[in-house]
């Protein structure tokens, strides 16, 4: 919602969904709310927004599920704070918690990708009475460090270094454009149907702040700001018994499945998968319908077990 | 690394401050903060005056250092171009000047941070200013 009170609407043939807004934790948060049934919450990360799940909404809602797709505060159609200090990992978990409590969701399946992992799992592990299952894709939930890639100066640490981040990712929108392009398998299709949408939703440098702020929250050493929260995530996740499905991109070089899906499997030995699909980090772009089908079948199996 | 020159004792007259870039967390990697402290003697001068640099376009930039209670100084930086008071900025000149300023900064930070890595990052993301670097 703009300062005028006007609802922000994104008109696009691939995104025919009504906008919904809640004020949560001091910010206006946008979400899509389609279908009826047990809720499935689809959580994006950096620098995406709900559009990443455009191929999930119809198959999941058609299968009798309520599909909630929030835009993280700072992305998509949600309010975009203009100061880096407005963004903290705990604050983003609190944003999501505020939204899902206002919607009074119960029996929710949390579908977690990228920073939707630490935030969505943070919600699930602190609101276990509202959650019934997890789907985990290309993310992490433990300290130090997520991947070898994140320790390297070229390109990762350089990309978000002081002043370089605001210039490269702010002035030049490098992550929503070229960055996502490099992180899909079918780049021609991505460029044709999606890249301009991800770039256009972050229209000016001020709106792109979170694209270089999130990378700075990845713990790289013992002094990192988010370290204690990640230690808590790992500790609590290891104790959790949520039915879980792991889905990973076969071509994901950053959160490679051999390292990351395997580690989740160690934390959650009862998890199904990892089920591998065509995809790099943004596997939803390459295999959206296929992953939605896997989620439907996974939830059908849970329903069968519970009936 | 000769594209950016620090200017001592500069007094802007007939200029305006045109905001071009901000960094809220210059100490995210502490060696970046230490570079600016060294370069502009911020241990002694702190908030007395901005740092001024001249870029190859001829434009002078003011580096305004931001302090926050509880954080080492400086915590943030705002960069302003100083054009003639009523003249608009040339966007491509500013873009090239900022890239030169980043190269100058990385060279000054030193250690494991190398200008070649910045150039490679710029090329990876297809920045025109980095195309020939």
Short mmCIF file of C-alpha atoms in Angstrom, two decimals:
data_model
loop_
_atom_site.label_atom_id
_atom_site.label_comp_id
_atom_site.label_asym_id
_atom_site.label_seq_id
_atom_site.Cartn_x
_atom_site.Cartn_y
_atom_site.Cartn_z
CA UNK A 1 0.00 0.00 0.00
CA UNK A 2 1.40 3.38 -0.92
CA UNK A 3 1.43 6.35 1.42
CA UNK A 4 -1.78 7.46 -0.31
CA UNK A 5 -3.45 4.25 0.84
CA UNK A 6 -3.64 2.92 -2.71
CA UNK A 7 -3.08 -0.82 -3.02
CA UNK A 8 -0.05 -1.68 -5.13
CA UNK A 9 -1.06 -4.04 -7.89
CA UNK A 10 1.22 -5.87 -10.27
CA UNK A 11 -0.57 -6.54 -13.53
CA UNK A 12 1.05 -9.35 -15.49
CA UNK A 13 -0.35 -12.30 -17.42
CA UNK A 14 1.79 -14.67 -15.36
CA UNK A 15 0.64 -13.11 -12.08
CA UNK A 16 -3.16 -12.77 -12.13
CA UNK A 17 -3.50 -12.74 -8.35
CA UNK A 18 -5.23 -10.25 -6.12
CA UNK A 19 -2.86 -8.29 -3.86
CA UNK A 20 -3.38 -8.51 -0.11
CA UNK A 21 -1.66 -6.42 2.54
CA UNK A 22 -1.19 -6.64 6.28
CA UNK A 23 0.70 -4.26 8.50
CA UNK A 24 3.20 -6.44 10.35
CA UNK A 25 5.97 -5.50 12.72
CA UNK A 26 5.82 -1.89 11.52
CA UNK A 27 5.82 -2.60 7.76
CA UNK A 28 3.31 -3.16 4.97
CA UNK A 29 3.66 -6.76 3.82
CA UNK A 30 2.14 -8.05 0.59
CA UNK A 31 0.93 -11.59 0.09
CA UNK A 32 -1.11 -13.67 -2.29
CA UNK A 33 -3.88 -15.78 -0.76
CA UNK A 34 -5.47 -18.24 -3.19
CA UNK A 35 -7.52 -21.38 -2.66
CA UNK A 36 -9.07 -23.12 0.31
CA UNK A 37 -7.68 -25.89 2.49
CA UNK A 38 -4.64 -26.54 4.61
CA UNK A 39 -2.22 -23.70 3.89
CA UNK A 40 1.00 -23.96 1.92
CA UNK A 41 3.29 -20.97 2.51
CA UNK A 42 5.75 -20.34 -0.34
CA UNK A 43 8.79 -18.37 0.82
CA UNK A 44 11.28 -16.70 -1.50
CA UNK A 45 14.71 -15.26 -0.78
CA UNK A 46 17.14 -12.76 -2.26
CA UNK A 47 16.45 -10.95 -4.66
CA UNK A 48 13.18 -12.62 -5.61
CA UNK A 49 9.54 -12.11 -4.67
CA UNK A 50 6.36 -14.15 -4.90
CA UNK A 51 6.63 -14.22 -8.68
CA UNK A 52 9.22 -16.97 -8.22
CA UNK A 53 6.30 -19.25 -7.31
CA UNK A 54 3.99 -18.26 -10.18
CA UNK A 55 3.92 -21.86 -11.44
CA UNK A 56 3.06 -23.25 -8.00
CA UNK A 57 -0.10 -21.31 -7.13
CA UNK A 58 -2.60 -22.93 -9.50
CA UNK A 59 -1.57 -26.59 -9.12
CA UNK A 60 -1.43 -26.32 -5.34
CA UNK A 61 -4.75 -24.46 -5.01
CA UNK A 62 -6.39 -26.78 -7.56
CA UNK A 63 -5.38 -29.69 -5.33
CA UNK A 64 -7.43 -28.25 -2.46
CA UNK A 65 -4.84 -26.21 -0.64
CA UNK A 66 -4.74 -22.58 0.47
CA UNK A 67 -1.66 -20.99 -1.06
CA UNK A 68 -0.05 -18.08 0.76
CA UNK A 69 2.82 -16.32 -1.02
CA UNK A 70 4.29 -13.48 1.06
CA UNK A 71 6.72 -10.93 -0.31
CA UNK A 72 9.49 -10.45 2.21
CA UNK A 73 9.55 -6.86 3.53
CA UNK A 74 12.09 -5.19 1.27
CA UNK A 75 11.11 -7.14 -1.84
CA UNK A 76 8.28 -7.49 -4.34
CA UNK A 77 5.15 -5.53 -3.54
CA UNK A 78 5.94 -5.24 0.16
CA UNK A 79 7.24 -2.04 1.71
CA UNK A 80 10.95 -1.48 1.12
CA UNK A 81 12.81 0.10 4.05
CA UNK A 82 15.55 2.47 2.95
CA UNK A 83 18.02 1.95 5.79
CA UNK A 84 20.22 -1.11 6.16
CA UNK A 85 19.67 -1.05 9.92
CA UNK A 86 15.97 -1.83 9.29
CA UNK A 87 16.90 -5.34 8.19
CA UNK A 88 17.83 -8.08 10.65
CA UNK A 89 17.38 -11.83 10.47
CA UNK A 90 15.31 -11.84 13.64
CA UNK A 91 13.27 -8.92 12.32
CA UNK A 92 12.42 -10.81 9.14
CA UNK A 93 11.38 -13.88 11.12
CA UNK A 94 9.21 -11.55 13.21
CA UNK A 95 7.71 -10.04 10.02
CA UNK A 96 6.68 -13.48 8.80
CA UNK A 97 5.42 -14.44 12.23
CA UNK A 98 3.32 -11.29 12.36
CA UNK A 99 1.73 -12.06 9.01
CA UNK A 100 1.01 -15.73 9.60
CA UNK A 101 -0.38 -15.08 13.09
CA UNK A 102 -2.69 -12.37 11.73
CA UNK A 103 -3.90 -14.87 9.14
CA UNK A 104 -4.20 -17.39 12.00
CA UNK A 105 -2.71 -20.14 9.85
CA UNK A 106 -2.81 -23.68 11.23
CA UNK A 107 -1.52 -26.92 9.73
CA UNK A 108 0.77 -24.92 7.46
CA UNK A 109 3.38 -26.39 5.16
CA UNK A 110 6.37 -24.06 4.96
CA UNK A 111 8.12 -24.13 1.58
CA UNK A 112 11.53 -22.57 2.18
CA UNK A 113 14.05 -21.35 -0.39
CA UNK A 114 17.21 -19.23 0.04
CA UNK A 115 16.55 -16.66 2.85
CA UNK A 116 13.05 -18.08 2.98
CA UNK A 117 14.89 -20.95 4.69
CA UNK A 118 16.28 -19.24 7.80
CA UNK A 119 13.14 -17.07 8.07
CA UNK A 120 10.58 -19.80 7.33
CA UNK A 121 12.31 -22.36 9.51
CA UNK A 122 12.68 -19.71 12.21
CA UNK A 123 8.90 -19.29 12.15
CA UNK A 124 8.24 -23.03 12.06
CA UNK A 125 10.55 -23.80 14.96
CA UNK A 126 9.09 -21.07 17.16
CA UNK A 127 5.44 -21.68 16.15
CA UNK A 128 5.37 -25.44 15.86
CA UNK A 129 1.68 -25.54 16.78
CA UNK A 130 0.89 -23.82 13.47
CA UNK A 131 3.07 -25.95 11.20
CA UNK A 132 2.59 -29.49 9.96
CA UNK A 133 5.31 -29.98 7.31
CA UNK A 134 8.41 -28.52 5.68
CA UNK A 135 9.64 -28.39 2.11
CA UNK A 136 13.28 -27.28 1.92
CA UNK A 137 15.04 -26.13 -1.27
CA UNK A 138 18.49 -24.64 -1.88
CA UNK A 139 19.05 -23.06 1.52
CA UNK A 140 20.83 -23.68 4.81
CA UNK A 141 20.14 -23.52 8.55
CA UNK A 142 23.47 -23.75 10.35
CA UNK A 143 26.40 -21.46 11.09
CA UNK A 144 29.76 -21.12 9.44
CA UNK A 145 29.74 -20.84 6.49
CA UNK A 146 26.94 -21.92 4.20
CA UNK A 147 29.21 -22.72 1.26
CA UNK A 148 32.79 -22.40 0.06
CA UNK A 149 31.41 -19.94 -2.49
CA UNK A 150 30.43 -17.52 0.28
CA UNK A 151 34.00 -17.33 1.61
CA UNK A 152 35.49 -16.26 -1.71
CA UNK A 153 36.14 -12.61 -2.51
CA UNK A 154 35.42 -13.10 -6.22
CA UNK A 155 32.60 -12.72 -6.81
CA UNK A 156 30.62 -13.15 -3.61
CA UNK A 157 32.28 -10.98 -0.95
CA UNK A 158 33.33 -8.35 -3.49
CA UNK A 159 29.78 -8.09 -4.78
CA UNK A 160 28.39 -6.87 -1.45
CA UNK A 161 31.53 -5.22 0.00
CA UNK A 162 31.18 -1.73 1.50
CA UNK A 163 30.27 0.81 -1.20
CA UNK A 164 30.62 -1.91 -3.87
CA UNK A 165 27.26 -3.42 -2.87
CA UNK A 166 25.33 -0.15 -3.04
CA UNK A 167 26.98 0.61 -6.39
CA UNK A 168 26.82 -2.80 -8.09
CA UNK A 169 23.59 -4.18 -6.65
CA UNK A 170 21.99 -0.79 -5.98
CA UNK A 171 22.82 1.42 -8.94
CA UNK A 172 23.15 -1.45 -11.42
CA UNK A 173 20.58 -3.93 -10.02
CA UNK A 174 23.11 -6.68 -10.66
CA UNK A 175 21.58 -9.39 -8.50
CA UNK A 176 18.00 -9.19 -9.77
CA UNK A 177 19.22 -9.10 -13.36
CA UNK A 178 22.47 -10.79 -14.22
CA UNK A 179 22.72 -12.59 -10.86
CA UNK A 180 19.47 -14.49 -11.25
CA UNK A 181 20.17 -15.06 -14.95
CA UNK A 182 23.41 -16.84 -14.03
CA UNK A 183 21.56 -18.96 -11.46
CA UNK A 184 19.06 -20.72 -13.72
CA UNK A 185 19.59 -23.50 -16.25
CA UNK A 186 17.40 -22.28 -19.13
CA UNK A 187 18.70 -18.74 -19.38
CA UNK A 188 17.00 -17.99 -22.68
CA UNK A 189 13.59 -18.81 -21.21
CA UNK A 190 14.36 -16.89 -18.03
CA UNK A 191 15.33 -13.81 -19.99
CA UNK A 192 12.19 -14.03 -22.11
CA UNK A 193 9.63 -14.58 -19.39
CA UNK A 194 10.97 -13.44 -16.04
CA UNK A 195 14.16 -11.39 -15.86
CA UNK A 196 12.53 -8.03 -16.58
CA UNK A 197 9.92 -8.75 -13.90
CA UNK A 198 12.54 -9.32 -11.21
CA UNK A 199 14.45 -6.24 -12.33
CA UNK A 200 11.37 -4.06 -12.67
CA UNK A 201 9.98 -4.74 -9.20
CA UNK A 202 13.14 -3.09 -7.81
CA UNK A 203 12.98 0.09 -9.89
CA UNK A 204 15.54 2.31 -8.18
CA UNK A 205 18.69 1.97 -6.05
CA UNK A 206 16.85 2.67 -2.81
CA UNK A 207 14.42 -0.18 -3.48
CA UNK A 208 17.30 -2.67 -3.87
CA UNK A 209 18.80 -2.24 -0.41
CA UNK A 210 18.02 -5.77 0.76
CA UNK A 211 19.85 -7.30 -2.21
CA UNK A 212 23.20 -6.37 -0.67
CA UNK A 213 22.06 -6.44 2.95
CA UNK A 214 21.05 -10.12 3.01
CA UNK A 215 24.48 -11.32 1.86
CA UNK A 216 25.97 -9.43 4.80
CA UNK A 217 23.90 -11.55 7.19
CA UNK A 218 25.53 -14.81 6.12
CA UNK A 219 27.85 -15.76 9.00
CA UNK A 220 31.45 -16.05 7.85
CA UNK A 221 33.19 -16.05 11.25
CA UNK A 222 32.51 -16.33 14.97
CA UNK A 223 31.79 -12.59 15.26
CA UNK A 224 28.96 -12.62 12.70
CA UNK A 225 25.69 -10.95 13.68
CA UNK A 226 23.51 -13.89 12.75
CA UNK A 227 25.66 -16.62 14.26
CA UNK A 228 23.60 -17.26 17.41
CA UNK A 229 20.36 -17.45 15.43
CA UNK A 230 21.84 -19.97 13.02
CA UNK A 231 23.16 -22.02 15.93
CA UNK A 232 19.62 -22.00 17.35
CA UNK A 233 18.17 -22.97 13.97
CA UNK A 234 20.48 -25.95 13.67
CA UNK A 235 19.87 -27.04 17.26
CA UNK A 236 16.08 -26.78 17.04
CA UNK A 237 15.84 -28.23 13.56
CA UNK A 238 17.71 -31.31 14.69
CA UNK A 239 15.01 -31.86 17.35
CA UNK A 240 12.08 -31.28 15.01
CA UNK A 241 9.85 -34.05 13.75
CA UNK A 242 7.98 -32.20 11.00
CA UNK A 243 7.40 -34.34 7.94
CA UNK A 244 9.92 -32.87 5.50
CA UNK A 245 10.59 -33.01 1.78
CA UNK A 246 13.97 -31.96 0.36
CA UNK A 247 13.98 -30.75 -3.25
CA UNK A 248 17.21 -29.63 -4.88
CA UNK A 249 18.46 -28.42 -8.25
CA UNK A 250 20.74 -30.89 -9.90
CA UNK A 251 22.85 -28.07 -11.35
CA UNK A 252 22.97 -25.94 -8.18
CA UNK A 253 26.67 -25.06 -7.79
CA UNK A 254 26.32 -22.74 -4.78
CA UNK A 255 24.10 -24.75 -2.46
CA UNK A 256 25.12 -28.00 -4.09
CA UNK A 257 22.92 -30.93 -3.16
CA UNK A 258 25.83 -33.19 -2.25
CA UNK A 259 26.74 -30.81 0.57
CA UNK A 260 23.53 -29.06 1.53
CA UNK A 261 20.77 -31.59 0.97
CA UNK A 262 23.01 -34.17 2.62
CA UNK A 263 23.46 -31.93 5.66
CA UNK A 264 19.71 -31.39 5.94
CA UNK A 265 19.28 -35.14 5.70
CA UNK A 266 21.69 -35.55 8.61
CA UNK A 267 19.71 -33.03 10.65
CA UNK A 268 16.36 -34.51 9.60
CA UNK A 269 16.92 -38.23 8.96
CA UNK A 270 13.19 -38.74 8.49
CA UNK A 271 13.09 -36.28 5.57
CA UNK A 272 12.04 -37.51 2.15
CA UNK A 273 14.44 -36.86 -0.70
CA UNK A 274 16.45 -35.11 -1.79
CA UNK A 275 14.41 -35.19 -4.97
CA UNK A 276 16.56 -33.70 -7.71
CA UNK A 277 15.12 -31.54 -10.47
CA UNK A 278 16.58 -29.48 -13.28
CA UNK A 279 17.71 -26.26 -11.70
CA UNK A 280 20.46 -24.10 -10.33
CA UNK A 281 19.81 -21.97 -7.24
CA UNK A 282 16.51 -20.61 -8.58
CA UNK A 283 15.19 -24.09 -9.34
CA UNK A 284 11.60 -22.79 -9.32
CA UNK A 285 12.33 -21.07 -12.63
CA UNK A 286 13.37 -24.26 -14.38
CA UNK A 287 11.11 -26.81 -12.67
CA UNK A 288 8.21 -24.93 -11.12
CA UNK A 289 5.36 -27.22 -12.19
CA UNK A 290 7.39 -30.34 -11.41
CA UNK A 291 8.21 -29.16 -7.88
CA UNK A 292 4.57 -28.17 -7.28
CA UNK A 293 3.61 -31.71 -8.28
CA UNK A 294 6.15 -33.14 -5.85
CA UNK A 295 4.74 -30.97 -3.05
CA UNK A 296 1.19 -32.09 -3.85
CA UNK A 297 2.18 -35.76 -3.79
CA UNK A 298 4.19 -35.27 -0.58
CA UNK A 299 1.21 -33.64 1.15
CA UNK A 300 -1.14 -36.29 -0.23
CA UNK A 301 1.08 -38.91 1.39
CA UNK A 302 0.92 -37.06 4.71
CA UNK A 303 -2.85 -36.76 4.43
CA UNK A 304 -3.05 -40.48 3.68
CA UNK A 305 -0.97 -41.32 6.69
CA UNK A 306 -3.08 -39.10 8.89
CA UNK A 307 -6.48 -40.23 7.62
CA UNK B 1 45.05 3.98 -9.37
CA UNK B 2 45.76 7.56 -10.38
CA UNK B 3 42.19 8.37 -11.35
CA UNK B 4 41.26 9.51 -7.85
CA UNK B 5 43.21 12.20 -6.05
CA UNK B 6 42.63 13.27 -2.48
CA UNK B 7 42.30 17.04 -2.18
CA UNK B 8 43.50 18.75 0.95
CA UNK B 9 42.01 21.97 2.28
CA UNK B 10 39.27 22.23 -0.32
CA UNK B 11 36.55 24.80 0.20
CA UNK B 12 33.59 24.37 -2.13
CA UNK B 13 32.23 27.64 -3.43
CA UNK B 14 29.39 27.99 -5.92
CA UNK B 15 28.79 24.23 -5.71
CA UNK B 16 25.94 22.10 -4.51
CA UNK B 17 26.05 18.69 -2.89
CA UNK B 18 24.43 16.11 -5.19
CA UNK B 19 23.94 12.79 -3.43
CA UNK B 20 25.25 9.84 -5.48
CA UNK B 21 25.95 6.86 -3.17
CA UNK B 22 25.55 5.77 0.45
CA UNK B 23 26.98 2.99 2.55
CA UNK B 24 25.26 2.25 5.86
CA UNK B 25 27.85 -0.23 7.12
CA UNK B 26 31.36 0.62 6.03
CA UNK B 27 32.79 -1.63 8.73
CA UNK B 28 31.05 -4.75 7.48
CA UNK B 29 34.55 -5.76 6.54
CA UNK B 30 36.61 -3.76 9.11
CA UNK B 31 39.53 -3.25 6.75
CA UNK B 32 37.33 -0.94 4.65
CA UNK B 33 36.67 1.32 7.63
CA UNK B 34 40.37 1.27 8.48
CA UNK B 35 41.20 2.42 4.95
CA UNK B 36 39.04 5.53 5.26
CA UNK B 37 40.35 6.26 8.75
CA UNK B 38 43.92 6.12 7.40
CA UNK B 39 43.20 8.00 4.21
CA UNK B 40 41.43 10.95 5.81
CA UNK B 41 43.03 10.92 9.28
CA UNK B 42 39.64 10.26 10.82
CA UNK B 43 41.15 9.23 14.13
CA UNK B 44 42.09 12.84 14.75
CA UNK B 45 39.70 14.83 12.57
CA UNK B 46 36.59 12.68 12.83
CA UNK B 47 33.57 14.88 12.03
CA UNK B 48 35.40 18.14 11.38
CA UNK B 49 35.20 18.06 7.59
CA UNK B 50 34.37 15.72 4.70
CA UNK B 51 37.05 14.01 2.70
CA UNK B 52 37.37 15.48 -0.80
CA UNK B 53 38.58 13.66 -3.89
CA UNK B 54 38.88 14.65 -7.53
CA UNK B 55 37.97 12.06 -10.18
CA UNK B 56 39.21 11.85 -13.75
CA UNK B 57 36.09 13.59 -15.09
CA UNK B 58 37.20 16.64 -13.12
CA UNK B 59 34.30 16.35 -10.70
CA UNK B 60 35.07 16.73 -7.02
CA UNK B 61 33.32 14.43 -4.58
CA UNK B 62 32.73 14.93 -0.88
CA UNK B 63 32.91 11.84 1.32
CA UNK B 64 30.77 12.51 4.37
CA UNK B 65 31.45 10.16 7.25
CA UNK B 66 28.61 8.99 9.46
CA UNK B 67 28.92 8.07 13.13
CA UNK B 68 26.52 5.98 15.20
CA UNK B 69 26.63 5.58 18.95
CA UNK B 70 27.97 2.19 19.89
CA UNK B 71 29.78 1.63 16.57
CA UNK B 72 33.38 2.41 15.61
CA UNK B 73 33.76 5.58 13.53
CA UNK B 74 32.91 5.87 10.71
CA UNK B 75 29.89 3.58 10.52
CA UNK B 76 28.61 4.92 7.21
CA UNK B 77 29.63 7.06 4.27
CA UNK B 78 27.63 9.33 1.99
CA UNK B 79 29.20 10.36 -1.29
CA UNK B 80 28.19 13.65 -2.91
CA UNK B 81 29.22 15.05 -6.26
CA UNK B 82 29.94 18.77 -6.16
CA UNK B 83 28.75 20.18 -9.49
CA UNK B 84 28.29 23.86 -10.16
CA UNK B 85 25.28 24.83 -8.13
CA UNK B 86 22.70 24.96 -10.90
CA UNK B 87 24.15 22.35 -13.27
CA UNK B 88 22.76 18.82 -13.64
CA UNK B 89 25.00 15.79 -13.28
CA UNK B 90 26.26 13.78 -16.22
CA UNK B 91 25.14 10.27 -15.25
CA UNK B 92 27.74 8.36 -17.25
CA UNK B 93 30.55 10.52 -15.87
CA UNK B 94 29.33 9.92 -12.33
CA UNK B 95 29.07 6.18 -12.96
CA UNK B 96 32.64 6.04 -14.25
CA UNK B 97 33.87 8.22 -11.39
CA UNK B 98 32.22 5.94 -8.82
CA UNK B 99 33.79 2.89 -10.40
CA UNK B 100 37.18 4.61 -10.26
CA UNK B 101 36.54 5.47 -6.63
CA UNK B 102 35.76 1.82 -5.85
CA UNK B 103 38.98 0.73 -7.58
CA UNK B 104 40.94 3.31 -5.59
CA UNK B 105 39.28 2.09 -2.38
CA UNK B 106 39.98 -1.59 -3.04
CA UNK B 107 43.61 -0.82 -3.87
CA UNK B 108 43.85 1.09 -0.62
CA UNK B 109 42.20 -1.60 1.46
CA UNK B 110 44.74 -4.07 0.10
CA UNK B 111 45.51 -7.39 1.74
CA UNK B 112 43.32 -10.09 0.27
CA UNK B 113 41.24 -7.46 -1.60
CA UNK B 114 42.59 -6.86 -5.09
CA UNK B 115 41.50 -4.52 -7.87
CA UNK B 116 41.63 -7.42 -10.32
CA UNK B 117 38.87 -9.11 -8.32
CA UNK B 118 36.74 -5.97 -8.47
CA UNK B 119 37.30 -5.71 -12.22
CA UNK B 120 36.39 -9.38 -12.67
CA UNK B 121 33.23 -8.85 -10.61
CA UNK B 122 32.32 -5.86 -12.75
CA UNK B 123 32.84 -7.88 -15.92
CA UNK B 124 30.83 -10.80 -14.54
CA UNK B 125 27.91 -8.44 -14.03
CA UNK B 126 28.54 -6.80 -17.41
CA UNK B 127 29.19 -3.27 -16.22
CA UNK B 128 30.22 -1.12 -19.13
CA UNK B 129 32.71 0.72 -16.91
CA UNK B 130 34.50 -2.59 -16.26
CA UNK B 131 34.46 -3.86 -19.82
CA UNK B 132 38.00 -2.76 -20.61
CA UNK B 133 39.43 -3.08 -17.12
#
